[in-house]
Coordinates of C-alpha atoms in Angstrom, one line a residue:
M1310 CA 0.4 -1.5 -2.7
N1311 CA -0.4 -4.2 -5.1
D1312 CA 1.6 -4.9 -8.3
S1313 CA -0.9 -3.8 -10.9
A1314 CA 1.2 -1.3 -12.7
R1315 CA -1.6 0.8 -13.0
A1316 CA 2.0 1.8 -13.5
G1317 CA 2.7 5.1 -15.0
S1318 CA -0.8 6.4 -14.5
R1319 CA -1.7 5.5 -10.9
A1320 CA 0.8 3.5 -8.9
E1321 CA 3.5 6.2 -9.0
Q1322 CA 1.1 8.9 -7.7
G1323 CA 2.0 10.4 -4.3
R1324 CA -0.3 10.3 -1.3
P1325 CA 0.9 13.3 0.5
R1326 CA -2.1 13.5 2.7
N1327 CA -3.5 10.9 5.0
E1328 CA -7.2 10.3 4.4
R1329 CA -9.5 9.9 7.4
G1330 CA -11.9 7.0 7.6
G1331 CA -11.5 3.3 7.1
T1332 CA -12.2 0.5 9.4
V1333 CA -11.9 0.0 13.2
A1334 CA -10.3 -3.2 14.3
G1335 CA -9.7 -4.5 17.8
G1336 CA -12.4 -5.5 20.3
G1337 CA -14.2 -6.9 17.3
Q1338 CA -15.6 -3.5 16.2
G1339 CA -15.7 -2.3 12.7
R1340 CA -16.7 0.8 10.7
R1341 CA -16.7 2.0 7.1
A1342 CA -17.0 5.7 8.0
P1343 CA -16.2 7.5 11.2
E1344 CA -19.9 8.1 11.9
R1345 CA -20.3 4.3 12.6
A1346 CA -17.3 3.7 14.8
G1347 CA -17.3 2.1 18.2
M1348 CA -21.0 1.2 18.1
A1349 CA -20.6 -1.6 20.6
A1350 CA -18.0 0.3 22.7
Q1351 CA -17.8 0.6 26.4
R1352 CA -19.6 3.8 27.4
G1353 CA -18.6 6.7 29.4
A1354 CA -15.6 8.3 31.1
G1355 CA -15.1 11.4 33.0
R1356 CA -14.4 14.8 31.4
S1357 CA -13.4 18.3 32.6
R1358 CA -14.2 21.4 30.6
T1359 CA -11.3 23.8 30.4
A1360 CA -12.8 26.3 28.0
P1361 CA -16.3 26.6 26.7
A1362 CA -16.8 26.2 22.9
A1363 CA -19.7 25.7 20.6
A1364 CA -20.5 22.1 19.7
P1365 CA -23.1 20.4 17.5
A1366 CA -26.4 19.9 19.1
G1367 CA -26.5 16.8 21.3
V1368 CA -22.7 16.3 21.4
P1369 CA -21.6 15.8 25.0
V1370 CA -18.2 17.3 24.6
A1371 CA -16.8 20.5 23.1
K1372 CA -13.5 21.7 21.7
N1373 CA -10.8 22.1 24.4
D1374 CA -12.6 19.7 26.8
E1375 CA -10.3 17.3 28.6
V1376 CA -11.7 13.8 28.7
L1377 CA -10.8 10.5 30.2
L1378 CA -11.2 7.7 27.7
D1379 CA -11.0 3.9 27.5
I1380 CA -9.5 3.0 24.1
I1381 CA -11.4 0.1 22.6
G1382 CA -10.1 -0.1 19.1
L1383 CA -8.1 1.3 16.2
T1384 CA -9.3 3.0 13.1
H1385 CA -8.0 2.0 9.7
E1386 CA -5.6 5.0 10.0
G1387 CA -4.3 3.7 13.3
E1388 CA -6.0 6.2 15.6
G1389 CA -7.3 5.0 19.0
V1390 CA -11.1 4.8 19.3
G1391 CA -12.6 6.0 22.6
R1392 CA -16.0 7.0 23.9
A1393 CA -17.0 9.9 26.1
D1394 CA -20.7 9.6 27.3
G1395 CA -21.4 7.4 24.3
Y1396 CA -19.7 9.9 21.8
T1397 CA -16.8 8.6 19.7
L1398 CA -13.5 10.3 19.7
F1399 CA -10.4 9.4 17.7
V1400 CA -7.1 9.8 19.4
Q1401 CA -3.8 9.6 17.5
G1402 CA -1.2 7.6 19.3
A1403 CA -3.6 5.7 21.7
L1404 CA -3.8 1.9 21.7
P1405 CA -6.6 -0.5 22.5
G1406 CA -6.8 -1.4 26.2
E1407 CA -5.4 2.0 27.3
K1408 CA -7.0 4.6 29.5
V1409 CA -5.9 8.1 28.3
R1410 CA -6.5 11.7 29.2
A1411 CA -7.1 13.6 25.9
K1412 CA -8.0 17.1 24.8
V1413 CA -10.9 17.5 22.3
L1414 CA -9.7 19.2 19.1
K1415 CA -12.7 19.0 16.8
T1416 CA -16.3 17.8 17.1
K1417 CA -18.8 16.7 14.5
K1418 CA -22.3 15.4 15.0
Q1419 CA -21.4 11.8 15.4
Y1420 CA -17.6 11.7 16.1
G1421 CA -14.7 13.9 16.9
Y1422 CA -10.9 14.1 17.3
A1423 CA -8.8 14.5 20.4
K1424 CA -5.1 14.9 21.3
L1425 CA -3.4 12.5 23.6
L1426 CA -2.3 14.3 26.8
E1427 CA -1.5 11.5 29.2
L1428 CA -1.3 7.8 29.4
V1429 CA -3.3 6.9 32.5
E1430 CA -3.0 3.1 31.9
S1431 CA -0.7 1.8 29.1
S1432 CA -1.2 -1.1 26.8
P1433 CA 1.2 -4.0 27.3
H1434 CA 1.8 -3.8 23.6
R1435 CA 3.1 -0.3 23.7
I1436 CA 6.7 0.3 22.7
A1437 CA 9.0 3.3 22.3
P1438 CA 9.1 4.3 18.6
P1439 CA 12.7 4.0 17.4
C1440 CA 12.3 6.7 14.7
P1441 CA 13.2 10.1 16.1
I1442 CA 10.6 12.0 13.9
Y1443 CA 7.8 9.4 14.2
D1444 CA 5.5 11.8 15.9
Q1445 CA 5.9 14.3 13.0
C1446 CA 6.1 12.0 9.9
G1447 CA 3.1 10.5 8.3
G1448 CA 4.9 7.6 6.7
C1449 CA 4.3 5.1 9.6
Q1450 CA 1.4 4.9 12.0
L1451 CA 2.1 2.0 14.3
Q1452 CA 5.7 2.3 15.5
H1453 CA 4.4 2.7 19.1
M1454 CA 2.8 -0.8 18.9
E1455 CA 4.9 -4.0 19.2
Y1456 CA 5.2 -6.0 15.9
A1457 CA 3.3 -9.1 17.0
A1458 CA 0.3 -7.0 18.1
Q1459 CA 0.3 -5.3 14.7
L1460 CA 0.1 -8.6 13.0
A1461 CA -2.8 -9.7 15.2
W1462 CA -4.6 -6.3 14.6
K1463 CA -4.2 -6.6 10.8
R1464 CA -5.8 -10.1 10.9
Q1465 CA -8.6 -8.7 12.9
L1466 CA -9.0 -5.8 10.5
V1467 CA -9.5 -8.3 7.7
V1468 CA -11.9 -10.4 9.8
D1469 CA -14.0 -7.4 10.7
N1470 CA -14.5 -6.3 7.1
L1471 CA -15.3 -9.9 5.9
E1472 CA -18.0 -10.2 8.6
R1473 CA -19.5 -6.8 8.5
I1474 CA -19.3 -5.8 4.8
G1475 CA -19.0 -9.2 3.2
K1476 CA -21.5 -10.9 5.6
L1477 CA -19.2 -13.9 5.7
Q1478 CA -19.0 -16.4 8.5
V1479 CA -15.4 -16.4 9.7
A1480 CA -14.2 -19.5 11.5
K1481 CA -13.0 -18.9 15.1
A1482 CA -10.0 -21.1 14.5
E1483 CA -7.0 -19.4 12.8
S1484 CA -5.6 -22.5 11.0
A1485 CA -6.8 -24.7 8.2
A1486 CA -6.4 -27.8 10.3
D1487 CA -8.5 -26.5 13.1
E1488 CA -11.0 -25.0 10.6
A1489 CA -11.9 -28.6 9.5
N1490 CA -13.6 -29.0 12.8
E1491 CA -15.7 -25.9 12.4
A1492 CA -19.2 -25.9 10.9
G1493 CA -19.1 -26.2 7.2
G1494 CA -19.2 -23.0 5.1
S1495 CA -17.1 -20.8 7.3
V1496 CA -14.0 -18.9 6.0
T1497 CA -10.6 -19.5 7.5
V1498 CA -8.6 -16.3 8.1
L1499 CA -5.0 -17.4 8.8
P1500 CA -2.6 -15.5 11.1
T1501 CA -0.9 -12.6 9.3
L1502 CA 2.4 -13.5 7.7
G1503 CA 4.9 -11.0 9.0
M1504 CA 8.6 -10.5 8.6
D1505 CA 11.5 -11.9 10.6
E1506 CA 13.2 -8.5 10.2
P1507 CA 10.5 -5.9 9.7
W1508 CA 12.8 -2.9 9.1
R1509 CA 14.6 -1.5 6.1
Y1510 CA 12.3 -3.4 3.7
R1511 CA 11.4 -0.8 1.1
N1512 CA 13.2 -0.9 -2.2
K1513 CA 11.8 2.4 -3.4
A1514 CA 12.0 5.9 -2.0
Q1515 CA 9.8 8.7 -3.3
V1516 CA 11.0 11.8 -1.5
P1517 CA 9.3 15.3 -1.9
I1518 CA 11.8 18.1 -2.0
G1519 CA 11.3 21.5 -0.4
A1520 CA 13.3 24.6 0.6
A1521 CA 14.6 25.9 3.9
E1522 CA 17.4 28.0 5.1
G1523 CA 20.5 26.4 3.8
G1524 CA 18.9 25.0 0.7
L1525 CA 17.1 21.8 -0.2
V1526 CA 15.3 19.6 2.3
G1527 CA 13.6 16.3 1.6
G1528 CA 11.8 13.7 3.6
F1529 CA 8.1 13.1 4.3
Y1530 CA 5.0 15.2 4.7
T1531 CA 3.9 15.9 8.2
R1532 CA 0.7 14.0 9.1
G1533 CA -2.3 15.6 7.3
S1534 CA -0.3 18.4 5.7
H1535 CA 2.1 19.4 2.9
R1536 CA 4.8 20.5 5.2
I1537 CA 8.0 18.6 4.5
V1538 CA 9.9 17.1 7.4
D1539 CA 13.6 16.9 6.5
M1540 CA 15.2 13.6 7.3
E1541 CA 18.5 11.8 6.7
T1542 CA 17.3 8.3 7.5
C1543 CA 14.1 6.3 7.3
L1544 CA 14.0 3.0 9.2
I1545 CA 11.7 1.3 6.7
Q1546 CA 13.8 2.3 3.7
H1547 CA 16.9 0.3 2.5
E1548 CA 20.0 2.1 3.9
H1549 CA 21.3 2.7 0.3
N1550 CA 18.1 4.6 -0.6
D1551 CA 18.8 6.9 2.4
A1552 CA 22.4 7.4 1.2
V1553 CA 21.3 8.3 -2.4
V1554 CA 18.7 10.8 -1.2
A1555 CA 21.1 12.5 1.2
T1556 CA 23.8 12.7 -1.4
V1557 CA 21.5 14.3 -4.0
K1558 CA 20.3 16.9 -1.5
R1559 CA 23.9 17.7 -0.4
L1560 CA 25.1 18.1 -4.0
G1561 CA 22.0 20.1 -4.9
R1562 CA 22.7 22.5 -2.1
E1563 CA 26.3 22.9 -3.2
L1564 CA 25.2 23.6 -6.8
G1565 CA 22.4 26.0 -5.8
I1566 CA 19.6 23.7 -7.3
S1567 CA 16.2 25.2 -6.4
A1568 CA 13.3 23.3 -4.9
Y1569 CA 9.8 23.4 -6.5
Q1570 CA 7.3 25.4 -4.5
E1571 CA 3.7 24.4 -4.8
E1572 CA 2.4 27.9 -4.0
S1573 CA 4.2 29.7 -6.7
G1574 CA 4.8 26.9 -9.2
R1575 CA 8.5 28.0 -9.4
G1576 CA 11.6 26.1 -8.6
L1577 CA 13.2 23.0 -10.2
L1578 CA 13.5 19.8 -8.1
R1579 CA 10.1 18.3 -7.1
H1580 CA 11.0 14.7 -6.0
V1581 CA 13.9 12.4 -5.7
V1582 CA 12.9 8.8 -6.6
V1583 CA 15.4 6.0 -5.8
K1584 CA 14.9 2.3 -6.7
K1585 CA 17.1 -0.5 -5.2
A1586 CA 17.3 -4.0 -6.6
F1587 CA 17.7 -6.2 -3.5
R1588 CA 19.0 -9.3 -5.3
T1589 CA 21.4 -7.6 -7.8
G1590 CA 22.3 -4.5 -5.8
E1591 CA 21.7 -2.2 -8.8
M1592 CA 20.2 1.2 -8.1
M1593 CA 18.3 3.8 -10.2
L1594 CA 18.0 7.5 -9.4
V1595 CA 15.1 9.6 -10.9
L1596 CA 15.1 13.4 -10.6
V1597 CA 11.6 14.7 -11.0
T1598 CA 11.9 18.3 -12.2
N1599 CA 9.6 21.3 -13.0
G1600 CA 11.1 21.8 -16.4
R1601 CA 13.6 20.1 -18.7
D1602 CA 16.7 22.3 -18.2
I1603 CA 18.9 21.3 -15.2
P1604 CA 21.5 23.9 -14.2
H1605 CA 25.0 22.4 -13.8
A1606 CA 23.7 19.0 -15.0
D1607 CA 27.1 17.6 -15.9
A1608 CA 28.6 18.6 -12.6
W1609 CA 25.7 17.2 -10.7
I1610 CA 25.6 13.9 -12.6
G1611 CA 29.4 13.5 -12.4
S1612 CA 29.4 14.1 -8.6
I1613 CA 26.5 11.6 -8.1
R1614 CA 28.4 8.9 -10.1
E1615 CA 31.5 9.5 -8.1
A1616 CA 29.8 9.4 -4.8
L1617 CA 27.3 6.5 -5.5
P1618 CA 28.9 3.7 -7.5
D1619 CA 25.9 1.4 -7.1
V1620 CA 23.8 3.8 -9.1
V1621 CA 23.7 2.4 -12.7
S1622 CA 20.9 4.6 -14.0
I1623 CA 20.3 8.3 -13.6
C1624 CA 17.1 9.5 -15.2
Q1625 CA 15.0 12.7 -15.4
N1626 CA 11.2 13.0 -15.3
V1627 CA 9.7 16.3 -16.3
N1628 CA 6.5 17.3 -14.5
T1629 CA 5.3 20.9 -15.0
K1630 CA 1.7 20.4 -13.8
E1631 CA 0.2 21.7 -10.6
T1632 CA -0.6 18.2 -9.2
N1633 CA 0.0 15.8 -6.4
V1634 CA 1.0 13.2 -9.0
I1635 CA 4.7 12.6 -8.8
F1636 CA 5.6 11.8 -12.4
G1637 CA 5.0 13.8 -15.6
P1638 CA 4.7 12.5 -19.1
E1639 CA 8.4 12.8 -20.2
T1640 CA 11.2 10.6 -18.9
R1641 CA 14.7 10.5 -20.3
V1642 CA 18.0 8.9 -19.4
L1643 CA 20.7 11.3 -18.2
W1644 CA 23.3 8.7 -17.7
G1645 CA 23.6 4.9 -17.7
R1646 CA 20.9 2.3 -18.4
D1647 CA 17.2 2.9 -18.8
V1648 CA 16.4 -0.1 -16.5
I1649 CA 17.7 -2.0 -13.5
Y1650 CA 17.2 -5.7 -13.0
D1651 CA 15.9 -7.6 -10.0
Y1652 CA 14.4 -11.0 -9.2
I1653 CA 11.3 -12.3 -7.4
G1654 CA 12.0 -15.9 -6.8
E1655 CA 13.5 -17.2 -10.0
V1656 CA 11.8 -14.6 -12.3
Q1657 CA 13.9 -11.7 -13.5
F1658 CA 12.3 -8.2 -14.0
A1659 CA 13.5 -5.1 -15.7
I1660 CA 12.5 -2.0 -13.7
S1661 CA 12.1 1.3 -15.5
P1662 CA 11.7 4.7 -13.9
R1663 CA 7.9 4.6 -14.1
S1664 CA 7.1 0.9 -13.9
F1665 CA 5.5 -0.2 -10.7
Y1666 CA 7.3 -2.9 -8.8
Q1667 CA 6.4 -4.3 -5.4
V1668 CA 8.3 -2.2 -2.8
N1669 CA 8.9 -5.1 -0.3
P1670 CA 10.6 -7.9 -2.3
V1671 CA 10.8 -10.3 0.7
Q1672 CA 7.1 -10.2 1.3
T1673 CA 6.2 -10.1 -2.4
E1674 CA 7.7 -13.6 -2.8
V1675 CA 5.6 -14.7 0.2
L1676 CA 2.5 -13.2 -1.3
Y1677 CA 3.1 -14.7 -4.7
N1678 CA 3.9 -18.1 -3.4
R1679 CA 0.6 -18.2 -1.6
T1680 CA -1.1 -17.0 -4.8
V1681 CA 0.4 -19.9 -6.8
A1682 CA -0.7 -22.3 -4.0
Y1683 CA -4.3 -21.1 -4.0
A1684 CA -4.3 -21.4 -7.8
G1685 CA -3.7 -25.1 -7.4
L1686 CA -1.6 -25.4 -10.6
T1687 CA -0.4 -28.7 -11.9
G1688 CA 1.2 -27.5 -15.1
S1689 CA -1.7 -27.8 -17.6
E1690 CA -4.1 -25.1 -16.5
T1691 CA -5.1 -22.0 -18.3
V1692 CA -4.9 -18.9 -16.1
I1693 CA -6.1 -15.3 -16.6
D1694 CA -4.4 -12.6 -14.6
A1695 CA -6.6 -9.5 -14.5
Y1696 CA -4.9 -6.3 -13.6
C1697 CA -1.6 -7.9 -14.5
G1698 CA 0.5 -4.7 -14.4
I1699 CA 4.1 -5.4 -15.5
G1700 CA 3.4 -9.1 -15.4
T1701 CA 4.9 -10.0 -12.0
I1702 CA 2.1 -12.4 -10.9
S1703 CA 1.6 -13.6 -14.5
L1704 CA 5.2 -14.7 -14.9
F1705 CA 5.2 -16.2 -11.4
L1706 CA 2.1 -18.2 -12.4
A1707 CA 3.6 -19.1 -15.8
Q1708 CA 6.3 -21.2 -14.1
H1709 CA 3.5 -23.6 -13.0
A1710 CA 0.7 -23.3 -15.6
G1711 CA 0.1 -24.4 -19.1
Q1712 CA -0.9 -21.0 -20.5
V1713 CA -1.3 -17.6 -18.8
Y1714 CA -3.2 -14.5 -20.2
G1715 CA -2.6 -11.1 -18.6
V1716 CA -4.6 -8.0 -19.2
E1717 CA -3.9 -4.4 -18.0
I1718 CA -5.4 -1.0 -19.0
V1719 CA -2.0 0.8 -18.9
P1720 CA -0.2 0.4 -22.2
E1721 CA 3.3 1.1 -20.7
A1722 CA 2.7 -1.7 -18.2
I1723 CA 1.9 -4.2 -21.0
E1724 CA 5.1 -3.1 -22.8
D1725 CA 7.0 -3.9 -19.7
A1726 CA 5.2 -7.2 -19.1
R1727 CA 6.0 -8.4 -22.7
A1728 CA 9.6 -7.3 -22.2
N1729 CA 9.8 -9.3 -18.9
A1730 CA 8.4 -12.3 -20.6
R1731 CA 11.0 -12.2 -23.3
L1732 CA 13.7 -11.6 -20.6
N1733 CA 12.7 -14.8 -18.9
E1734 CA 12.2 -16.7 -22.2
M1735 CA 8.6 -17.5 -21.2
K1736 CA 6.5 -18.3 -24.2
N1737 CA 3.3 -19.5 -22.5
V1738 CA 2.2 -15.9 -21.6
V1739 CA 0.1 -13.6 -23.6
F1740 CA -0.4 -9.9 -22.6
E1741 CA -3.1 -7.5 -23.9
V1742 CA -3.9 -3.9 -23.3
G1743 CA -7.4 -3.0 -22.2
A1744 CA -10.0 -3.2 -19.5
S1745 CA -10.3 -6.7 -18.0
E1746 CA -14.1 -6.6 -18.4
D1747 CA -13.7 -5.9 -22.1
V1748 CA -10.7 -8.1 -23.0
I1749 CA -11.6 -11.2 -21.0
P1750 CA -15.0 -11.7 -22.8
A1751 CA -13.3 -11.3 -26.1
W1752 CA -10.8 -14.0 -25.1
K1753 CA -13.7 -16.3 -24.2
E1754 CA -15.2 -15.8 -27.7
Q1755 CA -11.8 -16.8 -29.0
G1756 CA -12.0 -20.1 -27.1
V1757 CA -10.0 -19.2 -24.0
D1758 CA -11.6 -21.2 -21.1
P1759 CA -9.7 -20.4 -17.9
D1760 CA -9.4 -22.9 -15.0
V1761 CA -8.3 -20.1 -12.7
I1762 CA -8.8 -16.3 -12.7
V1763 CA -6.4 -14.2 -10.6
V1764 CA -7.4 -10.6 -9.7
D1765 CA -5.1 -8.1 -8.1
P1766 CA -7.1 -4.8 -8.3
P1767 CA -6.2 -1.3 -7.0
R1768 CA -7.7 -0.1 -3.7
K1769 CA -11.1 0.6 -5.2
G1770 CA -11.5 -3.1 -5.9
C1771 CA -12.7 -5.0 -9.0
D1772 CA -14.8 -3.3 -11.6
P1773 CA -18.4 -4.6 -11.3
R1774 CA -18.3 -5.7 -14.9
L1775 CA -15.2 -7.8 -14.2
L1776 CA -17.0 -9.6 -11.4
E1777 CA -20.0 -10.2 -13.8
T1778 CA -17.6 -11.6 -16.3
I1779 CA -16.0 -14.0 -13.8
L1780 CA -19.5 -15.2 -12.8
Q1781 CA -20.4 -15.8 -16.4
M1782 CA -17.1 -17.7 -17.2
K1783 CA -17.3 -19.8 -14.0
P1784 CA -13.7 -20.8 -13.6
E1785 CA -13.1 -23.5 -11.1
R1786 CA -11.0 -21.3 -8.9
V1787 CA -10.6 -17.6 -8.3
V1788 CA -7.6 -16.1 -6.4
Y1789 CA -8.2 -12.6 -5.2
V1790 CA -5.1 -10.5 -4.1
S1791 CA -6.2 -7.4 -2.2
C1792 CA -4.6 -4.3 -0.7
N1793 CA -7.9 -3.0 0.8
P1794 CA -9.9 -5.2 3.2
S1795 CA -13.2 -3.3 2.7
T1796 CA -13.4 -3.5 -1.1
L1797 CA -12.1 -7.1 -0.8
A1798 CA -15.1 -8.0 1.4
R1799 CA -17.5 -6.2 -0.9
D1800 CA -16.3 -8.1 -3.9
L1801 CA -16.2 -11.4 -2.1
R1802 CA -19.9 -10.9 -1.3
V1803 CA -20.7 -10.6 -5.0
L1804 CA -18.7 -13.7 -5.9
E1805 CA -20.3 -15.7 -3.1
D1806 CA -23.8 -14.7 -4.3
G1807 CA -22.8 -15.8 -7.7
G1808 CA -21.9 -19.4 -6.7
Y1809 CA -18.4 -19.2 -5.2
R1810 CA -17.2 -20.1 -1.8
T1811 CA -14.4 -18.2 0.0
V1812 CA -12.3 -21.0 1.5
E1813 CA -9.3 -19.3 3.0
V1814 CA -7.8 -15.8 3.4
Q1815 CA -4.2 -15.2 4.1
P1816 CA -3.2 -11.7 5.3
V1817 CA 0.3 -10.7 4.5
D1818 CA 2.2 -7.8 6.1
M1819 CA 3.7 -6.0 3.2
F1820 CA 4.2 -2.8 5.0
P1821 CA 5.3 -3.3 8.7
W1822 CA 4.7 -0.3 11.1
T1823 CA 2.0 1.0 8.8
V1824 CA -1.8 0.4 8.9
H1825 CA -1.8 -1.3 5.5
V1826 CA -2.4 -5.0 5.0
E1827 CA -2.6 -7.2 1.9
A1828 CA -4.5 -10.4 1.7
V1829 CA -4.8 -13.3 -0.8
C1830 CA -8.0 -15.3 -0.9
S1831 CA -8.9 -18.7 -2.3
L1832 CA -12.3 -19.2 -3.8
V1833 CA -13.8 -22.3 -5.4
Y1834 CA -16.9 -22.6 -7.6
K1835 CA -19.7 -24.5 -6.0
G1836 CA -22.6 -23.5 -8.2
L1837 CA -26.0 -22.0 -7.2

């Protein structure tokens, strides 16, 4: 997601379950909740009832019905959207433009879910997923869709949200040059910036551990459940991450290490977390345990060191709480260093066990370069970086600005940010702990008058008080980095109503083969 290190408290939390809902894109349709999906969809399709079942009053289908559907869009979770007699059904694995036969699984008053049974007409964008457990694993949602089509869909997802939630006029053209010919006031949404090689891009693996016959298993949660699918390789993880996880599981089985069980609260190993520095090659292993004592710790650590020479840091995090949050409050070094080092561009970063660091380093540099470009820096500007996390964007900006101020509510993140500033010998950066909406007004009272404010909030978007603060301070430019198109659109509406104009939006594909898309937006103050 985005860099805000919302670090030890939020960014390292697991999301073992996929949440329903989101936004439909494709065919120009959008929704914020399933109840409003497919409102302009093509109507109708045949159905055959194979077993009678009770359904909400007025719903034209029932559980176990088989229906023929034209798929007219995708939800935010990557499910195909079809209509049966005007009723919306979501079908996992179906793509826009397809005709499918599906079995109704569940019905609610305004929408339901169906299982894909047969492709009657396939999309030209459909491909065979290369991952052997794609249908079971919930880590990716779009491996059955060719990559170029994913990029187009992600752009449309952003457009749909800007138009429907933000009430913004989006230019029909997809380039800044063409946009100049459009009517004034429209927003340019550029084509999504994708990857030349959209595989093996993740530098961090967070693998839940479970038990099966033969000992430890680890992989991903099955879609919508807490059942762990064991895997030896993940095509979006760096190969070295796979190797570390496989070795830890093998050695754990040999030593009789037990797996944590949610139901009973017993067992030791909860998660294996691996971090890989792409530029330096250094690796960190974090064993998340249900208790401090590790049986056969010396033998385990010694075997890991012997088998994995690239690992320069082995740490333990203790989490004894009944929670979906991965990390607990205590972290200690079992062997080696307490950090590994990596670079984004020319800026070096120290990465600790709990510090958040963008998981796709290639696309992070793309995202940050566009952020700097939208900030319009000439070397003399004062910039405020709200939600600064461990300082990744702040330090990137500091290379081109006169003075940068970063604020973050997580104390550990600010400690990391200050350490990273010292590491890079950057003295034109100030970091402070606190809520942006409290700290930034205090800075203003101290005479800080920003030319640019950069925001990079969590998925819930900016705090309303921060938006009010921005509107009161009226910086010349605002750069909004977003990991959630719907909250982005909501916040842009507030800024537009306060005198800003959204000029350009650049979607960036940080997570190929998933439904997630990041975007960076350029806003300029025009006054009221």
